[in-house]
Coordinates of C-alpha atoms in Angstrom, one line a residue:
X3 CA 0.0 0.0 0.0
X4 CA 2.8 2.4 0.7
X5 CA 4.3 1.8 -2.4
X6 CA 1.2 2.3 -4.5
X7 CA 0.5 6.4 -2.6
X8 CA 4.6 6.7 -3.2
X9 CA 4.0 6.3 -6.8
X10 CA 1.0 8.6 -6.9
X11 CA 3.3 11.0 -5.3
X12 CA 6.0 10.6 -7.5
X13 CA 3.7 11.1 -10.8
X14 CA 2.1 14.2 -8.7
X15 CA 5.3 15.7 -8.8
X16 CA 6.1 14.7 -12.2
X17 CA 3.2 16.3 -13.5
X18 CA 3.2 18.9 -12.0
X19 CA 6.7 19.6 -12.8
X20 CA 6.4 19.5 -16.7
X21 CA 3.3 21.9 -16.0
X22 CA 5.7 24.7 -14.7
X23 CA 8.4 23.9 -17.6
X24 CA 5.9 24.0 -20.0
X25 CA 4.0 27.5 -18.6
X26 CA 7.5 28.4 -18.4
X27 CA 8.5 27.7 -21.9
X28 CA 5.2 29.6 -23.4
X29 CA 6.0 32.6 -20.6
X30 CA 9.7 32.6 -22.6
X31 CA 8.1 32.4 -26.2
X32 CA 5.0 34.6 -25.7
X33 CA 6.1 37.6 -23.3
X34 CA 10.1 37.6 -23.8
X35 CA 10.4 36.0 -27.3
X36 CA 7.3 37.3 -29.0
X37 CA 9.1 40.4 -30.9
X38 CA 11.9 38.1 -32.2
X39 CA 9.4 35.4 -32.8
X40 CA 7.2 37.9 -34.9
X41 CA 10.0 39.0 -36.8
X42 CA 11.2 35.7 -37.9
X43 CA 8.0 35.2 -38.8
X44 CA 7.5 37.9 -40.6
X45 CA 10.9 37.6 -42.2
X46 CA 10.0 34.9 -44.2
X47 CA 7.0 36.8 -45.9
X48 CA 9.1 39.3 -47.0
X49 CA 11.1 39.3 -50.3
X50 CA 14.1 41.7 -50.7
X51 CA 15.1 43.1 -54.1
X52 CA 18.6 44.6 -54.0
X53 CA 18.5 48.1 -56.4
X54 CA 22.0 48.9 -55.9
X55 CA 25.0 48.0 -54.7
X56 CA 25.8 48.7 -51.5
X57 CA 29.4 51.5 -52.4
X58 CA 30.0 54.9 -50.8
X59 CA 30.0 58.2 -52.3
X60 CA 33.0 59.5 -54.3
X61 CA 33.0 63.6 -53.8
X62 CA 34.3 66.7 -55.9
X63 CA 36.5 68.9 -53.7
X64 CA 33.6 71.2 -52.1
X65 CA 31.8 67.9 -51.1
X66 CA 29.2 67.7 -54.2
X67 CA 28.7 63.7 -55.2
X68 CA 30.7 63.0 -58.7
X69 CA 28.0 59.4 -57.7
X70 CA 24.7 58.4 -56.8
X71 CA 22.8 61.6 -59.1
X72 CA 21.4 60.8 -61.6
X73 CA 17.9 59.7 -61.0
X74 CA 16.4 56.4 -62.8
X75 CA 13.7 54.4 -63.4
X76 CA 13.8 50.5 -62.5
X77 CA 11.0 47.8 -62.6
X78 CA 11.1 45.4 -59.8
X79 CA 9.7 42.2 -61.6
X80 CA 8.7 38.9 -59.7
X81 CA 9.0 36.3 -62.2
X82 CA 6.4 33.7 -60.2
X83 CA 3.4 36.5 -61.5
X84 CA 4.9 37.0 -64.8
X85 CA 5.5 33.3 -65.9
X86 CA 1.7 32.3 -64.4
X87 CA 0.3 35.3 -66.6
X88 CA 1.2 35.8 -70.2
X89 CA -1.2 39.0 -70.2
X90 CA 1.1 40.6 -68.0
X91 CA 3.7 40.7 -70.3
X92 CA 1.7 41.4 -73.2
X93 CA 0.7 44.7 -70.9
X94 CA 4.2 45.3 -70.7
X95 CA 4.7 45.8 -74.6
X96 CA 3.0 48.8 -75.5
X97 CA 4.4 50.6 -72.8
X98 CA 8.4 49.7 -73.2
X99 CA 8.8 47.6 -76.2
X100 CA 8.5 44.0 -77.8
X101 CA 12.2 43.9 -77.3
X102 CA 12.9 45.2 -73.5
X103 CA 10.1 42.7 -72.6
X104 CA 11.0 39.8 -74.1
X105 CA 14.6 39.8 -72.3
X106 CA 12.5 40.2 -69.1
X107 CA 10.6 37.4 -69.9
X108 CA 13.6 35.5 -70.8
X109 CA 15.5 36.5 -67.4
X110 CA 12.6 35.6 -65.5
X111 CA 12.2 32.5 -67.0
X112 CA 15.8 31.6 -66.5
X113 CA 16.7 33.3 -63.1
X114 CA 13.2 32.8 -61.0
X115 CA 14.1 34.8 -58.5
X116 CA 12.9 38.7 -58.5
X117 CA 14.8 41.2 -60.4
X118 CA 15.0 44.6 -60.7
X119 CA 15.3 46.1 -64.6
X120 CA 16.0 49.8 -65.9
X121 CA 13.8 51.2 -68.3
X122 CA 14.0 54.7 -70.2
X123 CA 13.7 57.8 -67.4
X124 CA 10.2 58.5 -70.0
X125 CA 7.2 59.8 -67.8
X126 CA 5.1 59.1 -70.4
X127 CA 6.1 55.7 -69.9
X128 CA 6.0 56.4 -66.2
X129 CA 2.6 57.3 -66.3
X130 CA 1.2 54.9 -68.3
X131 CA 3.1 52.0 -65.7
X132 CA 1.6 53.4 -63.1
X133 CA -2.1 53.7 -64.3
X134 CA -2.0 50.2 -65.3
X135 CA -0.6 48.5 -62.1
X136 CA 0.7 45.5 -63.5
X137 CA 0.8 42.9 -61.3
X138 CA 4.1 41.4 -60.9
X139 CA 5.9 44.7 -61.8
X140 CA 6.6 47.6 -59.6
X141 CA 7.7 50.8 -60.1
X142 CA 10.7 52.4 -58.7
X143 CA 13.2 55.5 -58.5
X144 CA 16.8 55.1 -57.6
X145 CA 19.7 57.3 -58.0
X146 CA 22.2 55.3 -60.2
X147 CA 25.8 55.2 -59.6
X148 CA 27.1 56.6 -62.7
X149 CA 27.0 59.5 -64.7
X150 CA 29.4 60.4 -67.8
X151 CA 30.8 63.0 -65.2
X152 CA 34.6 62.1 -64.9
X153 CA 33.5 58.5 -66.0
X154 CA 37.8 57.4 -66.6
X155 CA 38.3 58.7 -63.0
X156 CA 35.4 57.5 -61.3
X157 CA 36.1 54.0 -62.6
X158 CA 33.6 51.0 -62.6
X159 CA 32.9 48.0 -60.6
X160 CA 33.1 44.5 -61.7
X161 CA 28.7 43.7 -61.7
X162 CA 29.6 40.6 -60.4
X163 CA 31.0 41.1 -56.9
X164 CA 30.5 44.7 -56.7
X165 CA 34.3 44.9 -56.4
X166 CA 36.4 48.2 -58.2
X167 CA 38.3 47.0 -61.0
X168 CA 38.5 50.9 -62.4
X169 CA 39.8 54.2 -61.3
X170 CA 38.9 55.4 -58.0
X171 CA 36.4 52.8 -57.6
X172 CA 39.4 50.7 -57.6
X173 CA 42.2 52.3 -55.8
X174 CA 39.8 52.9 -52.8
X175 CA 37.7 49.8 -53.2
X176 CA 38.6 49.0 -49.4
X177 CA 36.9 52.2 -48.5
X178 CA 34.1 52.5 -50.5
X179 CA 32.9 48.9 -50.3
X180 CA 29.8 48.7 -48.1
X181 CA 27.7 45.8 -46.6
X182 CA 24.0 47.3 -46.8
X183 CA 22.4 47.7 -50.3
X184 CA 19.2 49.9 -50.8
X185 CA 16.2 47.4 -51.8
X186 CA 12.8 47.1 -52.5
X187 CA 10.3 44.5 -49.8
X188 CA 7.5 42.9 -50.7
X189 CA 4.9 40.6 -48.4
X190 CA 4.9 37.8 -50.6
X191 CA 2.5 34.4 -50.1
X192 CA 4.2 30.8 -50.6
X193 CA 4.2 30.8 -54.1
X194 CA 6.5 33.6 -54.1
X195 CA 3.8 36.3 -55.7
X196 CA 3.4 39.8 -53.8
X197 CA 0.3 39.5 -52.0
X198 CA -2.1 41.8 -53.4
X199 CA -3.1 45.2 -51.3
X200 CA 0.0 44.7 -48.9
X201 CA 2.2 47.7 -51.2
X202 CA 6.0 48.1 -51.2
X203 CA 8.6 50.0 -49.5
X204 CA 12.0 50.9 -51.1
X205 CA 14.6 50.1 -47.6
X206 CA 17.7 52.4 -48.4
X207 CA 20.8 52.1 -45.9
X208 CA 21.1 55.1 -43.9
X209 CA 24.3 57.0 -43.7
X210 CA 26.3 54.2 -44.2
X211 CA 28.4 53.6 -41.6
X212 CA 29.7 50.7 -43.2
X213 CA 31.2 52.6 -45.9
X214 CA 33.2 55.6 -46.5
X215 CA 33.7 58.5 -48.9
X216 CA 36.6 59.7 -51.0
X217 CA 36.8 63.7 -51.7
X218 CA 38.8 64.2 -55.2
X219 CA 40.3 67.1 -56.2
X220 CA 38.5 68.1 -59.1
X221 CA 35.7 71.0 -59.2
X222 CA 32.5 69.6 -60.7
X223 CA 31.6 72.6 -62.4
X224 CA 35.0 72.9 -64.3
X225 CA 34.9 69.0 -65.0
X226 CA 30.9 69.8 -66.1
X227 CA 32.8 72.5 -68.7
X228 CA 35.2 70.4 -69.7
X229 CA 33.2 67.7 -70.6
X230 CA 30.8 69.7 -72.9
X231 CA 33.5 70.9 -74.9
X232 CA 34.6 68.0 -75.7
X233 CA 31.6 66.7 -76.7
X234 CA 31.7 68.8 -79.0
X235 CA 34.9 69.0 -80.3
X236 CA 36.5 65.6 -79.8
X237 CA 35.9 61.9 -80.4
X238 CA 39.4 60.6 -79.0
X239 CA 41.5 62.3 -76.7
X240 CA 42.1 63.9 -73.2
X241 CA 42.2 67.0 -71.4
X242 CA 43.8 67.5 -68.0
X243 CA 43.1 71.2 -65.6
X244 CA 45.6 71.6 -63.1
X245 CA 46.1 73.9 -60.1
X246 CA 49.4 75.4 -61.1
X247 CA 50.2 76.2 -57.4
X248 CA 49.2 73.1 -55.3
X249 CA 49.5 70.5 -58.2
X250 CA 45.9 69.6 -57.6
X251 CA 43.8 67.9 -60.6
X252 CA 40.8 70.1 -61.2
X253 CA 39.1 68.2 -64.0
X254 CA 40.5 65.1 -66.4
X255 CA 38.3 64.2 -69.2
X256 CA 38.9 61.3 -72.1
X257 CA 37.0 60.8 -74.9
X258 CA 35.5 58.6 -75.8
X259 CA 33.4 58.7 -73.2
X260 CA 31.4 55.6 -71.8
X261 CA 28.2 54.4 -68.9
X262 CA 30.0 52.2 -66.8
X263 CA 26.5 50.6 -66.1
X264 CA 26.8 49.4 -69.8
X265 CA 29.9 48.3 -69.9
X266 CA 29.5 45.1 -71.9
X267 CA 28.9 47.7 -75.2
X268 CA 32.2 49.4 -75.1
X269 CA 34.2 46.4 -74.1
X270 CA 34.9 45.1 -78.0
X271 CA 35.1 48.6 -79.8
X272 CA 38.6 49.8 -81.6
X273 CA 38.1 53.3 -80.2
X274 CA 39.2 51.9 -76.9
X275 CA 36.5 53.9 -74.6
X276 CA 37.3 52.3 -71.7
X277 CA 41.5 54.1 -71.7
X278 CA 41.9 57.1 -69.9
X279 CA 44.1 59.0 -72.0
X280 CA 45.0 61.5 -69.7
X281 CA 47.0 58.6 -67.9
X282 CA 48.5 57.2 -71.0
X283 CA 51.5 57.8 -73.6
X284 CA 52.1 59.4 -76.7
X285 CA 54.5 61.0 -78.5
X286 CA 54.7 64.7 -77.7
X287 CA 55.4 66.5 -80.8
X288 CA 56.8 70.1 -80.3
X289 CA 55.2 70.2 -76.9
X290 CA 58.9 68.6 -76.2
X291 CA 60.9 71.6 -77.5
X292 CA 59.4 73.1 -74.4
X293 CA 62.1 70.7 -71.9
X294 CA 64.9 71.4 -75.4
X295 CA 64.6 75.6 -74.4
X296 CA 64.6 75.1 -70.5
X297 CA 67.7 73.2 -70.3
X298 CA 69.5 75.3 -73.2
X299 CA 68.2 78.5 -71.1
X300 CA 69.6 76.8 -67.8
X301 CA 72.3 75.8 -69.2
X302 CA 73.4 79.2 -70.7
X303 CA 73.7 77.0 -73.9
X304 CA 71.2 79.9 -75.3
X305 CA 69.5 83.6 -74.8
X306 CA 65.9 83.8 -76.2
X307 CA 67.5 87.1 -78.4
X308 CA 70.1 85.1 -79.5
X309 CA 69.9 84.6 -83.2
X310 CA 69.7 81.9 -85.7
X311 CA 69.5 80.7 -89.0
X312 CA 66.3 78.7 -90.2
X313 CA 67.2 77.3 -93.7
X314 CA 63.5 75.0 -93.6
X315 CA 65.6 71.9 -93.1
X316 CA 68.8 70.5 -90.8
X317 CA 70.6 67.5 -92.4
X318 CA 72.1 65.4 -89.5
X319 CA 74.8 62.4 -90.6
X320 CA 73.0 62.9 -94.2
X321 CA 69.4 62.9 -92.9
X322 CA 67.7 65.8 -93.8
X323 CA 64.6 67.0 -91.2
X324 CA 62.3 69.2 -92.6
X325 CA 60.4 72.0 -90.6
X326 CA 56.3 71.7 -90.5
X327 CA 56.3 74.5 -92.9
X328 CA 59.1 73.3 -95.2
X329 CA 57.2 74.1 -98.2
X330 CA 57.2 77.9 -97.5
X331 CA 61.2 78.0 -97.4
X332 CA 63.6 79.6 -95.2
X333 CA 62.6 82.1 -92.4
X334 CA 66.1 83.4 -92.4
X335 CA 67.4 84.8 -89.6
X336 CA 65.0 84.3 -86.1
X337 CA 65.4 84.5 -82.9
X338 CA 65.3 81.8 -80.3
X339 CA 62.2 83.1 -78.6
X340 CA 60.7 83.5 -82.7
X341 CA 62.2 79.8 -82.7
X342 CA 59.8 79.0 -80.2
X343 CA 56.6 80.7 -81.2
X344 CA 56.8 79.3 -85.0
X345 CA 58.0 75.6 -83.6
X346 CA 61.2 76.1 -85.8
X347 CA 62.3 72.4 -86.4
X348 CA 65.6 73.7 -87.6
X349 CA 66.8 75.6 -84.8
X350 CA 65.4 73.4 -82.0
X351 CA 67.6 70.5 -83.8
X352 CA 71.0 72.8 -84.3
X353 CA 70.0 73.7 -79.9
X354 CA 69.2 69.8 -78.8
X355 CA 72.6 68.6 -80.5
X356 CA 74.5 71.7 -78.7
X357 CA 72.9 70.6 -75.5
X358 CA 73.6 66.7 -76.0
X359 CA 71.7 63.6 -75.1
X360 CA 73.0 63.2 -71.4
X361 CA 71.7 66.5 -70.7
X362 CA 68.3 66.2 -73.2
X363 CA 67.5 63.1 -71.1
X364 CA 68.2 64.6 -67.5
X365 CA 66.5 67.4 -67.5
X366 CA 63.3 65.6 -69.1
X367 CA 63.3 63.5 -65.6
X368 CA 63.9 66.0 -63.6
X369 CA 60.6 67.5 -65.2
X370 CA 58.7 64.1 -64.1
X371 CA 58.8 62.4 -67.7
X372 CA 59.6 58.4 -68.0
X373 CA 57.7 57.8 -64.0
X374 CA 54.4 58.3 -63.4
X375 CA 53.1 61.0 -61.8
X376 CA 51.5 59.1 -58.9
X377 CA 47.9 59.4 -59.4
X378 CA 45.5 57.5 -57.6
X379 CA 44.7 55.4 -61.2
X380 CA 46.1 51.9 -61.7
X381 CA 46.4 52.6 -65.1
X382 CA 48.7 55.6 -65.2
X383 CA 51.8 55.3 -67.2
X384 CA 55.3 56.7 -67.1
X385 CA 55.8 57.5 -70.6
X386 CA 59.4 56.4 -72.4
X387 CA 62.7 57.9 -72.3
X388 CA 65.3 56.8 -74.3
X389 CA 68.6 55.1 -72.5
X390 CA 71.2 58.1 -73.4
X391 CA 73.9 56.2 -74.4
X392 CA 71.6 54.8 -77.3
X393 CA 70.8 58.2 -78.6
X394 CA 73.4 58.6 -81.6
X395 CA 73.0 62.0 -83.7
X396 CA 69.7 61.4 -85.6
X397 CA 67.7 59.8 -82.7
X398 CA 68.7 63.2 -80.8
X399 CA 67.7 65.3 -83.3
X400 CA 63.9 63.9 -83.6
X401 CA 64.5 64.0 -79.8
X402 CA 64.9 67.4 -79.7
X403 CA 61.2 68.0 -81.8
X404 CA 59.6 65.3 -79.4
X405 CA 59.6 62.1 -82.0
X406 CA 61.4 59.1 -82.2
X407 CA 61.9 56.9 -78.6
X408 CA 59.6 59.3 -76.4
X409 CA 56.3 59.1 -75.0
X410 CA 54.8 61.4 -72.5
X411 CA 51.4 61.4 -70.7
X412 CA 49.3 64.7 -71.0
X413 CA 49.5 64.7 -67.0
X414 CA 53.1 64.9 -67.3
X415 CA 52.6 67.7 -69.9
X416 CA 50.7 69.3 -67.7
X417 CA 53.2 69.2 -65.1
X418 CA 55.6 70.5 -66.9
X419 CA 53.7 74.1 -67.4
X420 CA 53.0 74.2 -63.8
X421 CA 56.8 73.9 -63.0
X422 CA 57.6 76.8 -65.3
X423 CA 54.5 79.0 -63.3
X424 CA 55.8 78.3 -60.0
X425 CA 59.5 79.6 -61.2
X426 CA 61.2 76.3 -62.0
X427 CA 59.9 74.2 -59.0
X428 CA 58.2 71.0 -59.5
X429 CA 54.7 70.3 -57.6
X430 CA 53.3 66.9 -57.1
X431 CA 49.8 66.5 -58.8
X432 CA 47.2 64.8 -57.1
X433 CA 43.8 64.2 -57.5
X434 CA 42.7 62.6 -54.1
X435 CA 41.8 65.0 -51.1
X436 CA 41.0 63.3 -48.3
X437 CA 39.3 60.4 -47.0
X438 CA 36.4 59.6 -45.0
X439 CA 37.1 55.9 -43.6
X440 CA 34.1 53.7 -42.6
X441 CA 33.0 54.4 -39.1
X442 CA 33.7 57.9 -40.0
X443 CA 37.4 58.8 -39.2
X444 CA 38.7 61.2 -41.5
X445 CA 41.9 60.6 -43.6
X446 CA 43.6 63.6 -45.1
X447 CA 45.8 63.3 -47.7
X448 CA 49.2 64.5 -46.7
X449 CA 49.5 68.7 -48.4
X450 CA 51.8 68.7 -51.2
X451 CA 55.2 68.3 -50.7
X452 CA 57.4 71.3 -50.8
X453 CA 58.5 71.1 -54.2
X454 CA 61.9 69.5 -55.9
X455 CA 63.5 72.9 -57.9
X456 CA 64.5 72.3 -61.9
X457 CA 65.5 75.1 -63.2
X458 CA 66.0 78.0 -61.7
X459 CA 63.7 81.1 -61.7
X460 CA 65.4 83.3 -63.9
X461 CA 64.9 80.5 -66.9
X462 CA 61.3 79.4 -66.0
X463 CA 60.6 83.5 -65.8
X464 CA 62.4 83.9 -69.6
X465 CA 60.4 80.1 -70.5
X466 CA 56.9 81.7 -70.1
X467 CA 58.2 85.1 -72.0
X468 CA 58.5 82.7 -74.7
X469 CA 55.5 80.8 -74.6
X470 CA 53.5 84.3 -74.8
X471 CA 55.2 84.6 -77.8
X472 CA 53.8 81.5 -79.2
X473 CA 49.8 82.7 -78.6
X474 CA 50.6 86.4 -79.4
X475 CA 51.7 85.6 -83.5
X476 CA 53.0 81.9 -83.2
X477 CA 51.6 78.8 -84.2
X478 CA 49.2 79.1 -81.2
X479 CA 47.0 82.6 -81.7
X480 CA 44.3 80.3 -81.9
X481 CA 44.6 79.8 -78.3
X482 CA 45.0 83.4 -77.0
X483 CA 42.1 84.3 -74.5
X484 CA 40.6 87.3 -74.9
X485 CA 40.8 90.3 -71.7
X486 CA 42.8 88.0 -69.6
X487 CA 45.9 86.5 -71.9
X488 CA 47.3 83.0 -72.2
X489 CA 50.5 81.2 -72.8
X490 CA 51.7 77.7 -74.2
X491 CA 53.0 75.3 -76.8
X492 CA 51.7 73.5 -79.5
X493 CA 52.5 70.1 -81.0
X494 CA 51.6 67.9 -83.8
X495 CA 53.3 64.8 -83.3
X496 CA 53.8 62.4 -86.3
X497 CA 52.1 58.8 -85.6
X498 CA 54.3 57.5 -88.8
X499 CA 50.5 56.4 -90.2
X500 CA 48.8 58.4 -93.4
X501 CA 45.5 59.2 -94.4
X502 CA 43.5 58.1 -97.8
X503 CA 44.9 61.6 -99.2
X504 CA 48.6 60.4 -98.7
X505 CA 48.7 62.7 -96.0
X506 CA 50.7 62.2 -92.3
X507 CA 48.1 61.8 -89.5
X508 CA 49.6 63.8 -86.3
X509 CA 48.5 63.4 -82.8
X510 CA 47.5 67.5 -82.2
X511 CA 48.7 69.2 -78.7
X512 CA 48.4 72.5 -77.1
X513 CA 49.8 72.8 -73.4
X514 CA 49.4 76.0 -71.6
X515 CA 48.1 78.4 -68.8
X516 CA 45.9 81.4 -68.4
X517 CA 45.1 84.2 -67.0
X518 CA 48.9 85.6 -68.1
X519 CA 48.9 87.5 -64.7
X520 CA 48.3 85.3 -61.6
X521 CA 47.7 81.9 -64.1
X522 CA 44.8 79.7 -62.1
X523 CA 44.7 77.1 -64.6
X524 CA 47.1 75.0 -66.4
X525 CA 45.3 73.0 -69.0
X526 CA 46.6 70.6 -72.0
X527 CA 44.5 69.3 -74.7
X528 CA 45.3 66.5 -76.4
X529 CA 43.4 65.1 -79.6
X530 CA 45.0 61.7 -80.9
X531 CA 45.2 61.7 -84.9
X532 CA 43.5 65.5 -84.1
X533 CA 46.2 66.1 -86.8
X534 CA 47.5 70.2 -86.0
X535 CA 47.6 71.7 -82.6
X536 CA 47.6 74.8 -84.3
X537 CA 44.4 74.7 -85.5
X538 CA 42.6 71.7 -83.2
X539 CA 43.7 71.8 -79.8
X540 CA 44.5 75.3 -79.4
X541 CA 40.7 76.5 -80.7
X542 CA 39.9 73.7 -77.5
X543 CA 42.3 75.1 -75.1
X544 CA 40.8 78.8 -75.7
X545 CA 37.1 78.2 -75.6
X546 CA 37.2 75.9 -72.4
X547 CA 39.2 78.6 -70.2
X548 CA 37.2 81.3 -71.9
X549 CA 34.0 79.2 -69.9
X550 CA 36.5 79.0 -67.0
X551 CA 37.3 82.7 -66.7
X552 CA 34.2 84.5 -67.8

């Protein structure tokens, strides 16, 4: 009997103890679980669409975004309602086109998971997707990343990680790289299909604090300038605007242009869009005979008065070299600063073999050519100097006229004129400002370094006397700015390739500054197979700082 009541105790007790665990379980889930519990639940109602990448915002020197501005129109399709209703789709073609649609249809047919698609920024198209409500297809506004604003400095990302393979994206990939993209939600039933009255929300990260921002030097408004002019003007080639005192990169523009959200059309095309030409080499022409006169002046190998004879030709070890003009004849006796201003072939020959190779050579370093300049742009180049004890008399004498073994970047060229502003001493460019590190700590790039002297002030101060010379009645009057004055050099460098008409095609040049007094800008066009910087790049130089300085 005793044992029978100690059972019945013992199952009491049982009982009663899996009561309190399990009031205790239902206490935990209902009262101290119950937001996490609704939100899991929830969570698996709700379908997010990523719109965009998840990549901070790249800045122009007074803190306006060069990303993220331009607005744009993007469907959000669900393929589970498109691929259960033909009609949908056959909604859809009136509005953007048999052909848009039927590579929806075919990525939602392949893909089956929701999508997001950009259509033409139309609002008559806008309008008519909204008054028909398409199931299966919302309607949404993002800003995308990319304009054609700076597009070779920007850089791209690779679509399929998200990673910079281009430009700044690339260089500062570790900064800009975020975790949180913006996206579009949906309450969605088990067949995956938006349940009807429930709406949308576009989700966008805040702030990011996940990824940073990189502040360029270049001023939006004189990149915007830049860029229209070449639109109009010029289907391949570069220009660079430089800060003559701080070395800082105000705008850098390459043509052509290209989206970098449609990359996949410029990847195959023989214009190369995707090359920023600013960054890369080419022969400099009589841009060159602008290093030939600084070292001759520093050197005391020449005075700009000092006189000389141009015949219209040189013959070197039985090679004759014509000037550009040769068919007009002699010029007779000029001086060197004349030399300069009508790009005498002649005379800059006779003053490069007086000078000699070793020298030619050194003081072409010392003006940055044959290294890169350092730019923040994986693609930069350092151009090509020839070895000096390679250069026998007729390589120096088309080394003296900027052909043969030499390639410059127009970066470099443009380094060169803000060396002669700032009296012989050589500034660093760059084009990155500071940094704004995720989590917010702020990076500033160190100031420019105080600068490495190359000549000294006397011949950079005689160097730009010249160069006035070249826009006042030179080959470069085409360039001269009205009410404020310029200065600069122009070049036509020989590609060795001729046209249908039999005729040499020249990579075109001009390099030079403005105002005259006080220069703020240093700018160099350059226009491959643009033929004569006399009469292409120079009209280019003068209209973009006559938008500059008005």
């Amino acid at each position: 009997m005793a044992f029978h009541v100690n059972r019945i105790y013992h199952l009491v007790w049982i009982f009663l103890f899996s009561v309190i665990l399990l009031i205790g379980r239902l206490f935990y889930l209902q009262i101290l679980e119950s937001d996490q519990l609704s939100i899991s639940a929830l969570k698996g109602r709700i379908l997010e669409v990523p719109l965009a990448p998840p990549r901070g915002d790249i800045l122009d020197r007074y803190g306006l975004s060069m990303t993220n501005i331009i607005p744009e129109t993007r469907l959000i399709i669900f393929p589970a309602q498109l691929i259960d209703s033909p009609r949908v789709l056959a909604d859809l073609i009136p509005i953007i086109g048999a052909k848009e649609v039927a590579i929806i249809a075919r990525l939602a047919q392949n893909t089956g998971q929701p999508f997001s698609w950009r259509i033409p920024d139309d609002p008559a198209v806008i309008r008519q997707l909204q008054a028909k409500n398409i199931p299966g297809v919302v309607l949404t506004r993002i800003n995308a990343r990319y304009s054609n604003l700076a597009s070779h400095v920007i850089g791209y990302m690779n679509a399929a990680d998200n990673q910079g393979v281009s430009g700044i994206e690339q260089a500062y990939d570790h900064v800009l790289r975020g975790l949180q993209a913006s996206y579009v939600a949906a309450m969605i039933d088990a067949s995956q299909k938006p349940i009807p009255g429930l709406g949308f929300r576009k989700v966008g990260p805040a702030a990011s604090a996940d990824s940073g921002q990189v502040v360029l030097t270049l001023d939006r408004s004189i990149q915007s300038v830049v860029e229209r002019v070449l639109d109009r003007h010029m289907e391949k080639g570069s220009v660079v605007i430089l800060d003559p005192r701080s070395g800082e990169v105000l705008a850098m523009a390459s043509r052509p242009n290209f989206r970098a959200e449609q990359l996949s059309e410029y990847l195959n095309l023989t214009a190369a869009p995707l090359i920023n030409r600013a960054v890369m080499g080419y022969q400099p022409g009589s841009v060159f005979k602008l290093v030939i006169a600084a070292a001759a002046l520093e050197e005391k190998v020449v005075q700009p008065n000092q006189m000389f004879f141009d015949a219209g030709y040189i013959d070197v070890n039985n090679i004759r070299f014509q000037g550009w003009d040769y068919e007009k004849g002699s010029r007779g006796q000029i001086t060197f600063t004349q030399a300069l201003a009508y790009s005498s072939n002649p005379v800059f020959i006779q003053v490069g073999l007086t000078l000699g190779a070793e020298k030619v050579i050194t003081y072409a370093q010392k003006f940055g050519f044959g290294q890169s300049v350092g730019l923040a742009i994986k693609d930069e180049v350092g151009g090509n100097l020839p070895n000096p004890g390679q250069v026998y008399a007729g390589d120096l004498a088309n080394l003296s006229i900027g052909q043969g073994m030499l390639e410059v970047t127009p970066i470099q060229v443009a380094s060169l004129v803000a060396t002669l502003i700032n009296d012989g001493i050589k500034v660093q460019p760059r084009l990155v400002k500071k940094v704004v590190e995720p989590g917010g700590r702020l990076q500033e790039m160190p100031a420019a370094r105080a600068g490495v002297r190359v000549v000294s002030a006397r011949t950079a101060s005689a160097l730009r006397e010249m160069m006035k010379a070249v826009t006042s009645y030179g080959t470069g009057v085409a360039a001269q700015v009205d009410r404020y004055g310029s200065a600069g050099k122009t070049g036509s460098a020989e590609t060795g390739k001729t046209g249908v008409s039999g005729k040499s095609i020249n990579h075109a040049w001009f390099a030079g500054y403005a105002p005259l007094n006080n220069p703020r800008y240093v700018a160099v066009v350059f226009i491959e197979e643009g033929m004569s910087g006399s009469d292409v790049a120079a009209p280019i130089f003068r209209e973009i700082m006559e938008n500059l300085l008005q």
